[in-house]
Amino acid sequence: MEIIKKYFPNLTEQQVEHFSKLQELYKDWNLKINVVSRKDIDELYLRHVLHSLGIAKIMEFQPKAKVMDVGTGGGFPGIPLAILFPETQFHLVDSIGKKIKVVNEVVEGLGLENVKTTHGRVEEVKDTYDFIVSRAVAQMETFHRWIKDKVQKKQNHELKNGILYLKGGDLTEELANFPKATIYDLPDFFEEDFFETKKVVHVPIKFKG
């Protein structure tokens, strides 16, 4: 938990309480339904929570903004971002039922009112969003195809509406067809070795109406 305070020193009491509860909630639920590896549970705040919050170093979501987390798994990056931006609406989607069950239990355990979940494929979601976030669930080309009609027209942020994607390694080839993509290196924000090759990729997407 201290590592979160280190990089986000201005948390409210409620945010500190919510972040503090994550370890216990995930440990408890992971014993019943394994969604996070044992090693990662022991380093939950570094490998999952802070990594998710890398997006917050690039983007401050506005109140009433709508964000969809695709392939949320155990709730990352959606749940940490929802704690940090309590006035932003988050929609967490995953096709695997047991993962969404854990997400629902964690959301309920924290009492988060700005999160809704869907067990299903993103292609079935009918709504549109300011941003689509995710942690490397597919190659960018595939991911872009899944969500290209889910980005809304009205712009409310400095960055153009589109994808904010947590990825690692050399992305030159993967992003060759996305000339407007911007790569943000997480070591510019976090000093831990874990982030050495980690990045946030922003890909703007034009509204297709």
mmCIF file with all atom_site columns, C-alpha atoms in Angstrom:
data_model
loop_
_atom_site.group_PDB
_atom_site.id
_atom_site.type_symbol
_atom_site.label_atom_id
_atom_site.label_alt_id
_atom_site.label_comp_id
_atom_site.label_asym_id
_atom_site.label_entity_id
_atom_site.label_seq_id
_atom_site.pdbx_PDB_ins_code
_atom_site.Cartn_x
_atom_site.Cartn_y
_atom_site.Cartn_z
_atom_site.occupancy
_atom_site.B_iso_or_equiv
_atom_site.pdbx_formal_charge
_atom_site.auth_seq_id
_atom_site.auth_comp_id
_atom_site.auth_asym_id
_atom_site.auth_atom_id
_atom_site.pdbx_PDB_model_num
ATOM 1   C CA . MET A 1 1   ? 0.000   0.000   0.000   1.00 0.00 ? 1   MET A CA 1
ATOM 2   C CA . GLU A 1 2   ? 2.887   2.390   0.748   1.00 0.00 ? 2   GLU A CA 1
ATOM 3   C CA . ILE A 1 3   ? 3.980   2.202   -2.882  1.00 0.00 ? 3   ILE A CA 1
ATOM 4   C CA . ILE A 1 4   ? 0.605   3.651   -3.940  1.00 0.00 ? 4   ILE A CA 1
ATOM 5   C CA . LYS A 1 5   ? 0.952   6.555   -1.497  1.00 0.00 ? 5   LYS A CA 1
ATOM 6   C CA . LYS A 1 6   ? 4.493   7.130   -2.768  1.00 0.00 ? 6   LYS A CA 1
ATOM 7   C CA . TYR A 1 7   ? 3.263   7.957   -6.271  1.00 0.00 ? 7   TYR A CA 1
ATOM 8   C CA . PHE A 1 8   ? -0.227  9.236   -5.398  1.00 0.00 ? 8   PHE A CA 1
ATOM 9   C CA . PRO A 1 9   ? 0.311   11.262  -2.205  1.00 0.00 ? 9   PRO A CA 1
ATOM 10  C CA . ASN A 1 10  ? -2.956  13.204  -2.401  1.00 0.00 ? 10  ASN A CA 1
ATOM 11  C CA . LEU A 1 11  ? -5.401  10.350  -1.874  1.00 0.00 ? 11  LEU A CA 1
ATOM 12  C CA . THR A 1 12  ? -8.522  10.982  0.194   1.00 0.00 ? 12  THR A CA 1
ATOM 13  C CA . GLU A 1 13  ? -9.162  8.945   3.352   1.00 0.00 ? 13  GLU A CA 1
ATOM 14  C CA . GLN A 1 14  ? -11.732 6.896   1.468   1.00 0.00 ? 14  GLN A CA 1
ATOM 15  C CA . GLN A 1 15  ? -9.334  6.174   -1.379  1.00 0.00 ? 15  GLN A CA 1
ATOM 16  C CA . VAL A 1 16  ? -6.662  5.040   1.102   1.00 0.00 ? 16  VAL A CA 1
ATOM 17  C CA . GLU A 1 17  ? -9.229  2.796   2.767   1.00 0.00 ? 17  GLU A CA 1
ATOM 18  C CA . HIS A 1 18  ? -10.301 1.312   -0.573  1.00 0.00 ? 18  HIS A CA 1
ATOM 19  C CA . PHE A 1 19  ? -6.751  0.662   -1.756  1.00 0.00 ? 19  PHE A CA 1
ATOM 20  C CA . SER A 1 20  ? -5.840  -0.816  1.647   1.00 0.00 ? 20  SER A CA 1
ATOM 21  C CA . LYS A 1 21  ? -8.677  -3.343  1.428   1.00 0.00 ? 21  LYS A CA 1
ATOM 22  C CA . LEU A 1 22  ? -7.635  -4.696  -1.976  1.00 0.00 ? 22  LEU A CA 1
ATOM 23  C CA . GLN A 1 23  ? -4.983  -7.121  -0.700  1.00 0.00 ? 23  GLN A CA 1
ATOM 24  C CA . GLU A 1 24  ? -7.322  -8.814  1.765   1.00 0.00 ? 24  GLU A CA 1
ATOM 25  C CA . LEU A 1 25  ? -10.200 -9.005  -0.721  1.00 0.00 ? 25  LEU A CA 1
ATOM 26  C CA . TYR A 1 26  ? -8.077  -10.490 -3.491  1.00 0.00 ? 26  TYR A CA 1
ATOM 27  C CA . LYS A 1 27  ? -6.312  -12.936 -1.142  1.00 0.00 ? 27  LYS A CA 1
ATOM 28  C CA . ASP A 1 28  ? -9.656  -14.151 0.142   1.00 0.00 ? 28  ASP A CA 1
ATOM 29  C CA . TRP A 1 29  ? -11.284 -14.513 -3.270  1.00 0.00 ? 29  TRP A CA 1
ATOM 30  C CA . ASN A 1 30  ? -8.181  -15.939 -4.919  1.00 0.00 ? 30  ASN A CA 1
ATOM 31  C CA . LEU A 1 31  ? -8.343  -18.934 -2.554  1.00 0.00 ? 31  LEU A CA 1
ATOM 32  C CA . LYS A 1 32  ? -11.816 -19.699 -3.921  1.00 0.00 ? 32  LYS A CA 1
ATOM 33  C CA . ILE A 1 33  ? -11.373 -18.672 -7.558  1.00 0.00 ? 33  ILE A CA 1
ATOM 34  C CA . ASN A 1 34  ? -7.814  -18.336 -8.832  1.00 0.00 ? 34  ASN A CA 1
ATOM 35  C CA . VAL A 1 35  ? -7.629  -15.142 -10.915 1.00 0.00 ? 35  VAL A CA 1
ATOM 36  C CA . VAL A 1 36  ? -4.201  -13.846 -9.848  1.00 0.00 ? 36  VAL A CA 1
ATOM 37  C CA . SER A 1 37  ? -1.040  -15.964 -9.547  1.00 0.00 ? 37  SER A CA 1
ATOM 38  C CA . ARG A 1 38  ? 0.260   -16.562 -6.012  1.00 0.00 ? 38  ARG A CA 1
ATOM 39  C CA . LYS A 1 39  ? 3.436   -14.582 -6.685  1.00 0.00 ? 39  LYS A CA 1
ATOM 40  C CA . ASP A 1 40  ? 1.379   -11.694 -8.015  1.00 0.00 ? 40  ASP A CA 1
ATOM 41  C CA . ILE A 1 41  ? -0.926  -11.747 -4.983  1.00 0.00 ? 41  ILE A CA 1
ATOM 42  C CA . ASP A 1 42  ? 2.146   -11.189 -2.775  1.00 0.00 ? 42  ASP A CA 1
ATOM 43  C CA . GLU A 1 43  ? 3.117   -8.230  -4.965  1.00 0.00 ? 43  GLU A CA 1
ATOM 44  C CA . LEU A 1 44  ? -0.429  -7.090  -5.737  1.00 0.00 ? 44  LEU A CA 1
ATOM 45  C CA . TYR A 1 45  ? 0.227   -3.381  -5.196  1.00 0.00 ? 45  TYR A CA 1
ATOM 46  C CA . LEU A 1 46  ? 3.281   -3.285  -7.475  1.00 0.00 ? 46  LEU A CA 1
ATOM 47  C CA . ARG A 1 47  ? 2.305   -5.699  -10.261 1.00 0.00 ? 47  ARG A CA 1
ATOM 48  C CA . HIS A 1 48  ? -1.410  -4.998  -10.499 1.00 0.00 ? 48  HIS A CA 1
ATOM 49  C CA . VAL A 1 49  ? -2.553  -1.880  -8.642  1.00 0.00 ? 49  VAL A CA 1
ATOM 50  C CA . LEU A 1 50  ? 0.320   0.503   -9.433  1.00 0.00 ? 50  LEU A CA 1
ATOM 51  C CA . HIS A 1 51  ? 0.677   -0.917  -12.941 1.00 0.00 ? 51  HIS A CA 1
ATOM 52  C CA . SER A 1 52  ? -3.017  -0.178  -13.541 1.00 0.00 ? 52  SER A CA 1
ATOM 53  C CA . LEU A 1 53  ? -2.530  3.343   -12.209 1.00 0.00 ? 53  LEU A CA 1
ATOM 54  C CA . GLY A 1 54  ? 0.131   3.952   -14.855 1.00 0.00 ? 54  GLY A CA 1
ATOM 55  C CA . ILE A 1 55  ? -2.815  5.057   -16.992 1.00 0.00 ? 55  ILE A CA 1
ATOM 56  C CA . ALA A 1 56  ? -3.575  7.755   -14.417 1.00 0.00 ? 56  ALA A CA 1
ATOM 57  C CA . LYS A 1 57  ? -0.107  9.240   -14.982 1.00 0.00 ? 57  LYS A CA 1
ATOM 58  C CA . ILE A 1 58  ? -1.107  9.840   -18.606 1.00 0.00 ? 58  ILE A CA 1
ATOM 59  C CA . MET A 1 59  ? -4.789  10.682  -18.231 1.00 0.00 ? 59  MET A CA 1
ATOM 60  C CA . GLU A 1 60  ? -6.895  12.369  -15.569 1.00 0.00 ? 60  GLU A CA 1
ATOM 61  C CA . PHE A 1 61  ? -10.415 11.191  -16.330 1.00 0.00 ? 61  PHE A CA 1
ATOM 62  C CA . GLN A 1 62  ? -13.082 13.863  -16.030 1.00 0.00 ? 62  GLN A CA 1
ATOM 63  C CA . PRO A 1 63  ? -16.159 13.521  -13.797 1.00 0.00 ? 63  PRO A CA 1
ATOM 64  C CA . LYS A 1 64  ? -18.962 11.750  -15.700 1.00 0.00 ? 64  LYS A CA 1
ATOM 65  C CA . ALA A 1 65  ? -16.503 10.400  -18.291 1.00 0.00 ? 65  ALA A CA 1
ATOM 66  C CA . LYS A 1 66  ? -17.202 6.815   -19.384 1.00 0.00 ? 66  LYS A CA 1
ATOM 67  C CA . VAL A 1 67  ? -14.428 4.252   -19.510 1.00 0.00 ? 67  VAL A CA 1
ATOM 68  C CA . MET A 1 68  ? -14.652 0.601   -20.534 1.00 0.00 ? 68  MET A CA 1
ATOM 69  C CA . ASP A 1 69  ? -12.082 -1.957  -19.332 1.00 0.00 ? 69  ASP A CA 1
ATOM 70  C CA . VAL A 1 70  ? -11.974 -4.818  -21.860 1.00 0.00 ? 70  VAL A CA 1
ATOM 71  C CA . GLY A 1 71  ? -10.764 -8.230  -20.697 1.00 0.00 ? 71  GLY A CA 1
ATOM 72  C CA . THR A 1 72  ? -10.604 -6.917  -17.135 1.00 0.00 ? 72  THR A CA 1
ATOM 73  C CA . GLY A 1 73  ? -9.601  -10.306 -15.678 1.00 0.00 ? 73  GLY A CA 1
ATOM 74  C CA . GLY A 1 74  ? -9.559  -9.831  -11.916 1.00 0.00 ? 74  GLY A CA 1
ATOM 75  C CA . GLY A 1 75  ? -10.473 -6.150  -12.300 1.00 0.00 ? 75  GLY A CA 1
ATOM 76  C CA . PHE A 1 76  ? -7.313  -4.537  -13.666 1.00 0.00 ? 76  PHE A CA 1
ATOM 77  C CA . PRO A 1 77  ? -6.860  -1.788  -14.621 1.00 0.00 ? 77  PRO A CA 1
ATOM 78  C CA . GLY A 1 78  ? -10.536 -0.920  -13.995 1.00 0.00 ? 78  GLY A CA 1
ATOM 79  C CA . ILE A 1 79  ? -10.860 -1.260  -10.214 1.00 0.00 ? 79  ILE A CA 1
ATOM 80  C CA . PRO A 1 80  ? -7.751  0.780   -9.224  1.00 0.00 ? 80  PRO A CA 1
ATOM 81  C CA . LEU A 1 81  ? -8.753  3.478   -11.741 1.00 0.00 ? 81  LEU A CA 1
ATOM 82  C CA . ALA A 1 82  ? -12.322 3.495   -10.396 1.00 0.00 ? 82  ALA A CA 1
ATOM 83  C CA . ILE A 1 83  ? -10.973 4.057   -6.874  1.00 0.00 ? 83  ILE A CA 1
ATOM 84  C CA . LEU A 1 84  ? -8.775  6.913   -8.071  1.00 0.00 ? 84  LEU A CA 1
ATOM 85  C CA . PHE A 1 85  ? -11.525 8.533   -10.180 1.00 0.00 ? 85  PHE A CA 1
ATOM 86  C CA . PRO A 1 86  ? -14.726 8.056   -8.141  1.00 0.00 ? 86  PRO A CA 1
ATOM 87  C CA . GLU A 1 87  ? -16.775 10.430  -10.332 1.00 0.00 ? 87  GLU A CA 1
ATOM 88  C CA . THR A 1 88  ? -15.897 8.612   -13.569 1.00 0.00 ? 88  THR A CA 1
ATOM 89  C CA . GLN A 1 89  ? -18.087 5.716   -14.726 1.00 0.00 ? 89  GLN A CA 1
ATOM 90  C CA . PHE A 1 90  ? -16.280 2.425   -15.364 1.00 0.00 ? 90  PHE A CA 1
ATOM 91  C CA . HIS A 1 91  ? -17.660 -0.594  -17.235 1.00 0.00 ? 91  HIS A CA 1
ATOM 92  C CA . LEU A 1 92  ? -15.594 -3.773  -16.686 1.00 0.00 ? 92  LEU A CA 1
ATOM 93  C CA . VAL A 1 93  ? -16.085 -6.509  -19.286 1.00 0.00 ? 93  VAL A CA 1
ATOM 94  C CA . ASP A 1 94  ? -14.762 -10.066 -19.426 1.00 0.00 ? 94  ASP A CA 1
ATOM 95  C CA . SER A 1 95  ? -15.895 -13.188 -21.257 1.00 0.00 ? 95  SER A CA 1
ATOM 96  C CA . ILE A 1 96  ? -14.867 -15.483 -18.374 1.00 0.00 ? 96  ILE A CA 1
ATOM 97  C CA . GLY A 1 97  ? -17.598 -15.789 -15.752 1.00 0.00 ? 97  GLY A CA 1
ATOM 98  C CA . LYS A 1 98  ? -15.424 -16.689 -12.752 1.00 0.00 ? 98  LYS A CA 1
ATOM 99  C CA . LYS A 1 99  ? -13.313 -13.560 -13.301 1.00 0.00 ? 99  LYS A CA 1
ATOM 100 C CA . ILE A 1 100 ? -16.350 -11.286 -13.379 1.00 0.00 ? 100 ILE A CA 1
ATOM 101 C CA . LYS A 1 101 ? -17.616 -13.017 -10.211 1.00 0.00 ? 101 LYS A CA 1
ATOM 102 C CA . VAL A 1 102 ? -14.426 -12.006 -8.395  1.00 0.00 ? 102 VAL A CA 1
ATOM 103 C CA . VAL A 1 103 ? -14.658 -8.474  -9.807  1.00 0.00 ? 103 VAL A CA 1
ATOM 104 C CA . ASN A 1 104 ? -18.252 -8.188  -8.595  1.00 0.00 ? 104 ASN A CA 1
ATOM 105 C CA . GLU A 1 105 ? -17.279 -9.370  -5.112  1.00 0.00 ? 105 GLU A CA 1
ATOM 106 C CA . VAL A 1 106 ? -14.386 -6.908  -4.888  1.00 0.00 ? 106 VAL A CA 1
ATOM 107 C CA . VAL A 1 107 ? -16.565 -4.030  -6.142  1.00 0.00 ? 107 VAL A CA 1
ATOM 108 C CA . GLU A 1 108 ? -19.219 -4.951  -3.576  1.00 0.00 ? 108 GLU A CA 1
ATOM 109 C CA . GLY A 1 109 ? -16.639 -5.382  -0.819  1.00 0.00 ? 109 GLY A CA 1
ATOM 110 C CA . LEU A 1 110 ? -15.346 -1.865  -1.469  1.00 0.00 ? 110 LEU A CA 1
ATOM 111 C CA . GLY A 1 111 ? -18.793 -0.361  -2.033  1.00 0.00 ? 111 GLY A CA 1
ATOM 112 C CA . LEU A 1 112 ? -17.760 1.185   -5.363  1.00 0.00 ? 112 LEU A CA 1
ATOM 113 C CA . GLU A 1 113 ? -20.753 2.874   -6.953  1.00 0.00 ? 113 GLU A CA 1
ATOM 114 C CA . ASN A 1 114 ? -19.055 3.946   -10.191 1.00 0.00 ? 114 ASN A CA 1
ATOM 115 C CA . VAL A 1 115 ? -18.439 0.427   -11.559 1.00 0.00 ? 115 VAL A CA 1
ATOM 116 C CA . LYS A 1 116 ? -20.699 -1.855  -13.571 1.00 0.00 ? 116 LYS A CA 1
ATOM 117 C CA . THR A 1 117 ? -19.701 -5.221  -14.987 1.00 0.00 ? 117 THR A CA 1
ATOM 118 C CA . THR A 1 118 ? -20.634 -7.416  -17.932 1.00 0.00 ? 118 THR A CA 1
ATOM 119 C CA . HIS A 1 119 ? -19.927 -11.118 -18.393 1.00 0.00 ? 119 HIS A CA 1
ATOM 120 C CA . GLY A 1 120 ? -19.664 -11.357 -22.159 1.00 0.00 ? 120 GLY A CA 1
ATOM 121 C CA . ARG A 1 121 ? -17.718 -10.408 -25.251 1.00 0.00 ? 121 ARG A CA 1
ATOM 122 C CA . VAL A 1 122 ? -16.918 -6.762  -25.908 1.00 0.00 ? 122 VAL A CA 1
ATOM 123 C CA . GLU A 1 123 ? -18.449 -7.029  -29.381 1.00 0.00 ? 123 GLU A CA 1
ATOM 124 C CA . GLU A 1 124 ? -21.845 -7.468  -27.680 1.00 0.00 ? 124 GLU A CA 1
ATOM 125 C CA . VAL A 1 125 ? -21.580 -4.181  -25.758 1.00 0.00 ? 125 VAL A CA 1
ATOM 126 C CA . LYS A 1 126 ? -23.798 -1.534  -27.375 1.00 0.00 ? 126 LYS A CA 1
ATOM 127 C CA . ASP A 1 127 ? -22.645 1.597   -25.531 1.00 0.00 ? 127 ASP A CA 1
ATOM 128 C CA . THR A 1 128 ? -19.905 4.102   -26.416 1.00 0.00 ? 128 THR A CA 1
ATOM 129 C CA . TYR A 1 129 ? -17.130 5.462   -24.188 1.00 0.00 ? 129 TYR A CA 1
ATOM 130 C CA . ASP A 1 130 ? -14.562 8.238   -23.912 1.00 0.00 ? 130 ASP A CA 1
ATOM 131 C CA . PHE A 1 131 ? -11.774 5.708   -23.483 1.00 0.00 ? 131 PHE A CA 1
ATOM 132 C CA . ILE A 1 132 ? -11.250 1.975   -23.722 1.00 0.00 ? 132 ILE A CA 1
ATOM 133 C CA . VAL A 1 133 ? -8.578  0.687   -21.310 1.00 0.00 ? 133 VAL A CA 1
ATOM 134 C CA . SER A 1 134 ? -6.966  -2.731  -21.102 1.00 0.00 ? 134 SER A CA 1
ATOM 135 C CA . ARG A 1 135 ? -3.887  -4.694  -20.100 1.00 0.00 ? 135 ARG A CA 1
ATOM 136 C CA . ALA A 1 136 ? -2.537  -6.415  -23.203 1.00 0.00 ? 136 ALA A CA 1
ATOM 137 C CA . VAL A 1 137 ? -5.418  -8.805  -23.848 1.00 0.00 ? 137 VAL A CA 1
ATOM 138 C CA . ALA A 1 138 ? -4.671  -8.987  -27.599 1.00 0.00 ? 138 ALA A CA 1
ATOM 139 C CA . GLN A 1 139 ? -2.464  -7.552  -30.340 1.00 0.00 ? 139 GLN A CA 1
ATOM 140 C CA . MET A 1 140 ? -3.415  -3.925  -31.054 1.00 0.00 ? 140 MET A CA 1
ATOM 141 C CA . GLU A 1 141 ? -4.790  -4.749  -34.507 1.00 0.00 ? 141 GLU A CA 1
ATOM 142 C CA . THR A 1 142 ? -7.215  -7.305  -33.019 1.00 0.00 ? 142 THR A CA 1
ATOM 143 C CA . PHE A 1 143 ? -8.118  -5.114  -30.055 1.00 0.00 ? 143 PHE A CA 1
ATOM 144 C CA . HIS A 1 144 ? -8.784  -2.123  -32.318 1.00 0.00 ? 144 HIS A CA 1
ATOM 145 C CA . ARG A 1 145 ? -11.129 -4.249  -34.425 1.00 0.00 ? 145 ARG A CA 1
ATOM 146 C CA . TRP A 1 146 ? -13.088 -5.291  -31.326 1.00 0.00 ? 146 TRP A CA 1
ATOM 147 C CA . ILE A 1 147 ? -13.680 -1.781  -30.017 1.00 0.00 ? 147 ILE A CA 1
ATOM 148 C CA . LYS A 1 148 ? -13.476 0.635   -32.986 1.00 0.00 ? 148 LYS A CA 1
ATOM 149 C CA . ASP A 1 149 ? -17.230 1.370   -32.904 1.00 0.00 ? 149 ASP A CA 1
ATOM 150 C CA . LYS A 1 150 ? -17.346 1.816   -29.105 1.00 0.00 ? 150 LYS A CA 1
ATOM 151 C CA . VAL A 1 151 ? -15.705 5.255   -28.867 1.00 0.00 ? 151 VAL A CA 1
ATOM 152 C CA . GLN A 1 152 ? -17.981 8.257   -28.514 1.00 0.00 ? 152 GLN A CA 1
ATOM 153 C CA . LYS A 1 153 ? -17.784 11.406  -30.587 1.00 0.00 ? 153 LYS A CA 1
ATOM 154 C CA . LYS A 1 154 ? -17.753 14.182  -27.988 1.00 0.00 ? 154 LYS A CA 1
ATOM 155 C CA . GLN A 1 155 ? -14.262 15.012  -26.718 1.00 0.00 ? 155 GLN A CA 1
ATOM 156 C CA . ASN A 1 156 ? -13.918 15.984  -23.044 1.00 0.00 ? 156 ASN A CA 1
ATOM 157 C CA . HIS A 1 157 ? -10.203 15.411  -22.421 1.00 0.00 ? 157 HIS A CA 1
ATOM 158 C CA . GLU A 1 158 ? -6.877  16.763  -23.655 1.00 0.00 ? 158 GLU A CA 1
ATOM 159 C CA . LEU A 1 159 ? -6.045  13.409  -25.215 1.00 0.00 ? 159 LEU A CA 1
ATOM 160 C CA . LYS A 1 160 ? -8.368  12.372  -28.017 1.00 0.00 ? 160 LYS A CA 1
ATOM 161 C CA . ASN A 1 161 ? -10.922 9.678   -27.250 1.00 0.00 ? 161 ASN A CA 1
ATOM 162 C CA . GLY A 1 162 ? -9.648  6.176   -27.943 1.00 0.00 ? 162 GLY A CA 1
ATOM 163 C CA . ILE A 1 163 ? -7.549  3.371   -26.462 1.00 0.00 ? 163 ILE A CA 1
ATOM 164 C CA . LEU A 1 164 ? -5.267  3.539   -23.412 1.00 0.00 ? 164 LEU A CA 1
ATOM 165 C CA . TYR A 1 165 ? -3.415  0.233   -23.417 1.00 0.00 ? 165 TYR A CA 1
ATOM 166 C CA . LEU A 1 166 ? -0.904  -1.170  -20.924 1.00 0.00 ? 166 LEU A CA 1
ATOM 167 C CA . LYS A 1 167 ? 1.750   -3.066  -22.895 1.00 0.00 ? 167 LYS A CA 1
ATOM 168 C CA . GLY A 1 168 ? 5.364   -4.183  -22.559 1.00 0.00 ? 168 GLY A CA 1
ATOM 169 C CA . GLY A 1 169 ? 8.398   -4.721  -24.757 1.00 0.00 ? 169 GLY A CA 1
ATOM 170 C CA . ASP A 1 170 ? 9.161   -3.500  -28.263 1.00 0.00 ? 170 ASP A CA 1
ATOM 171 C CA . LEU A 1 171 ? 5.941   -2.330  -29.933 1.00 0.00 ? 171 LEU A CA 1
ATOM 172 C CA . THR A 1 172 ? 7.435   -1.107  -33.238 1.00 0.00 ? 172 THR A CA 1
ATOM 173 C CA . GLU A 1 173 ? 5.960   -3.896  -35.335 1.00 0.00 ? 173 GLU A CA 1
ATOM 174 C CA . GLU A 1 174 ? 2.658   -4.089  -33.483 1.00 0.00 ? 174 GLU A CA 1
ATOM 175 C CA . LEU A 1 175 ? 1.979   -0.373  -33.872 1.00 0.00 ? 175 LEU A CA 1
ATOM 176 C CA . ALA A 1 176 ? 3.201   -0.082  -37.480 1.00 0.00 ? 176 ALA A CA 1
ATOM 177 C CA . ASN A 1 177 ? -0.375  0.426   -38.726 1.00 0.00 ? 177 ASN A CA 1
ATOM 178 C CA . PHE A 1 178 ? -1.170  3.016   -36.024 1.00 0.00 ? 178 PHE A CA 1
ATOM 179 C CA . PRO A 1 179 ? 0.865   6.117   -36.961 1.00 0.00 ? 179 PRO A CA 1
ATOM 180 C CA . LYS A 1 180 ? -1.073  8.315   -34.518 1.00 0.00 ? 180 LYS A CA 1
ATOM 181 C CA . ALA A 1 181 ? -0.275  6.081   -31.525 1.00 0.00 ? 181 ALA A CA 1
ATOM 182 C CA . THR A 1 182 ? 1.717   7.675   -28.701 1.00 0.00 ? 182 THR A CA 1
ATOM 183 C CA . ILE A 1 183 ? 3.863   5.555   -26.385 1.00 0.00 ? 183 ILE A CA 1
ATOM 184 C CA . TYR A 1 184 ? 4.450   6.659   -22.783 1.00 0.00 ? 184 TYR A CA 1
ATOM 185 C CA . ASP A 1 185 ? 7.238   4.815   -20.918 1.00 0.00 ? 185 ASP A CA 1
ATOM 186 C CA . LEU A 1 186 ? 6.249   3.965   -17.359 1.00 0.00 ? 186 LEU A CA 1
ATOM 187 C CA . PRO A 1 187 ? 9.844   4.232   -16.033 1.00 0.00 ? 187 PRO A CA 1
ATOM 188 C CA . ASP A 1 188 ? 9.378   7.994   -16.581 1.00 0.00 ? 188 ASP A CA 1
ATOM 189 C CA . PHE A 1 189 ? 6.881   7.836   -13.707 1.00 0.00 ? 189 PHE A CA 1
ATOM 190 C CA . PHE A 1 190 ? 7.784   4.779   -11.599 1.00 0.00 ? 190 PHE A CA 1
ATOM 191 C CA . GLU A 1 191 ? 11.339  3.846   -10.533 1.00 0.00 ? 191 GLU A CA 1
ATOM 192 C CA . GLU A 1 192 ? 10.809  0.145   -9.687  1.00 0.00 ? 192 GLU A CA 1
ATOM 193 C CA . ASP A 1 193 ? 12.543  -2.428  -11.947 1.00 0.00 ? 193 ASP A CA 1
ATOM 194 C CA . PHE A 1 194 ? 9.193   -4.087  -12.674 1.00 0.00 ? 194 PHE A CA 1
ATOM 195 C CA . PHE A 1 195 ? 8.298   -1.153  -14.952 1.00 0.00 ? 195 PHE A CA 1
ATOM 196 C CA . GLU A 1 196 ? 11.525  -1.237  -16.983 1.00 0.00 ? 196 GLU A CA 1
ATOM 197 C CA . THR A 1 197 ? 9.817   -2.287  -20.262 1.00 0.00 ? 197 THR A CA 1
ATOM 198 C CA . LYS A 1 198 ? 6.243   -1.291  -19.394 1.00 0.00 ? 198 LYS A CA 1
ATOM 199 C CA . LYS A 1 199 ? 4.335   1.324   -21.378 1.00 0.00 ? 199 LYS A CA 1
ATOM 200 C CA . VAL A 1 200 ? 0.983   3.013   -21.842 1.00 0.00 ? 200 VAL A CA 1
ATOM 201 C CA . VAL A 1 201 ? -0.072  3.308   -25.475 1.00 0.00 ? 201 VAL A CA 1
ATOM 202 C CA . HIS A 1 202 ? -2.648  5.894   -26.547 1.00 0.00 ? 202 HIS A CA 1
ATOM 203 C CA . VAL A 1 203 ? -4.386  5.295   -29.870 1.00 0.00 ? 203 VAL A CA 1
ATOM 204 C CA . PRO A 1 204 ? -6.949  7.961   -30.867 1.00 0.00 ? 204 PRO A CA 1
ATOM 205 C CA . ILE A 1 205 ? -10.046 6.605   -32.593 1.00 0.00 ? 205 ILE A CA 1
ATOM 206 C CA . LYS A 1 206 ? -12.404 8.609   -34.784 1.00 0.00 ? 206 LYS A CA 1
ATOM 207 C CA . PHE A 1 207 ? -16.095 8.257   -34.074 1.00 0.00 ? 207 PHE A CA 1
ATOM 208 C CA . LYS A 1 208 ? -17.827 6.091   -36.666 1.00 0.00 ? 208 LYS A CA 1
ATOM 209 C CA . GLY A 1 209 ? -21.462 7.106   -36.760 1.00 0.00 ? 209 GLY A CA 1
#
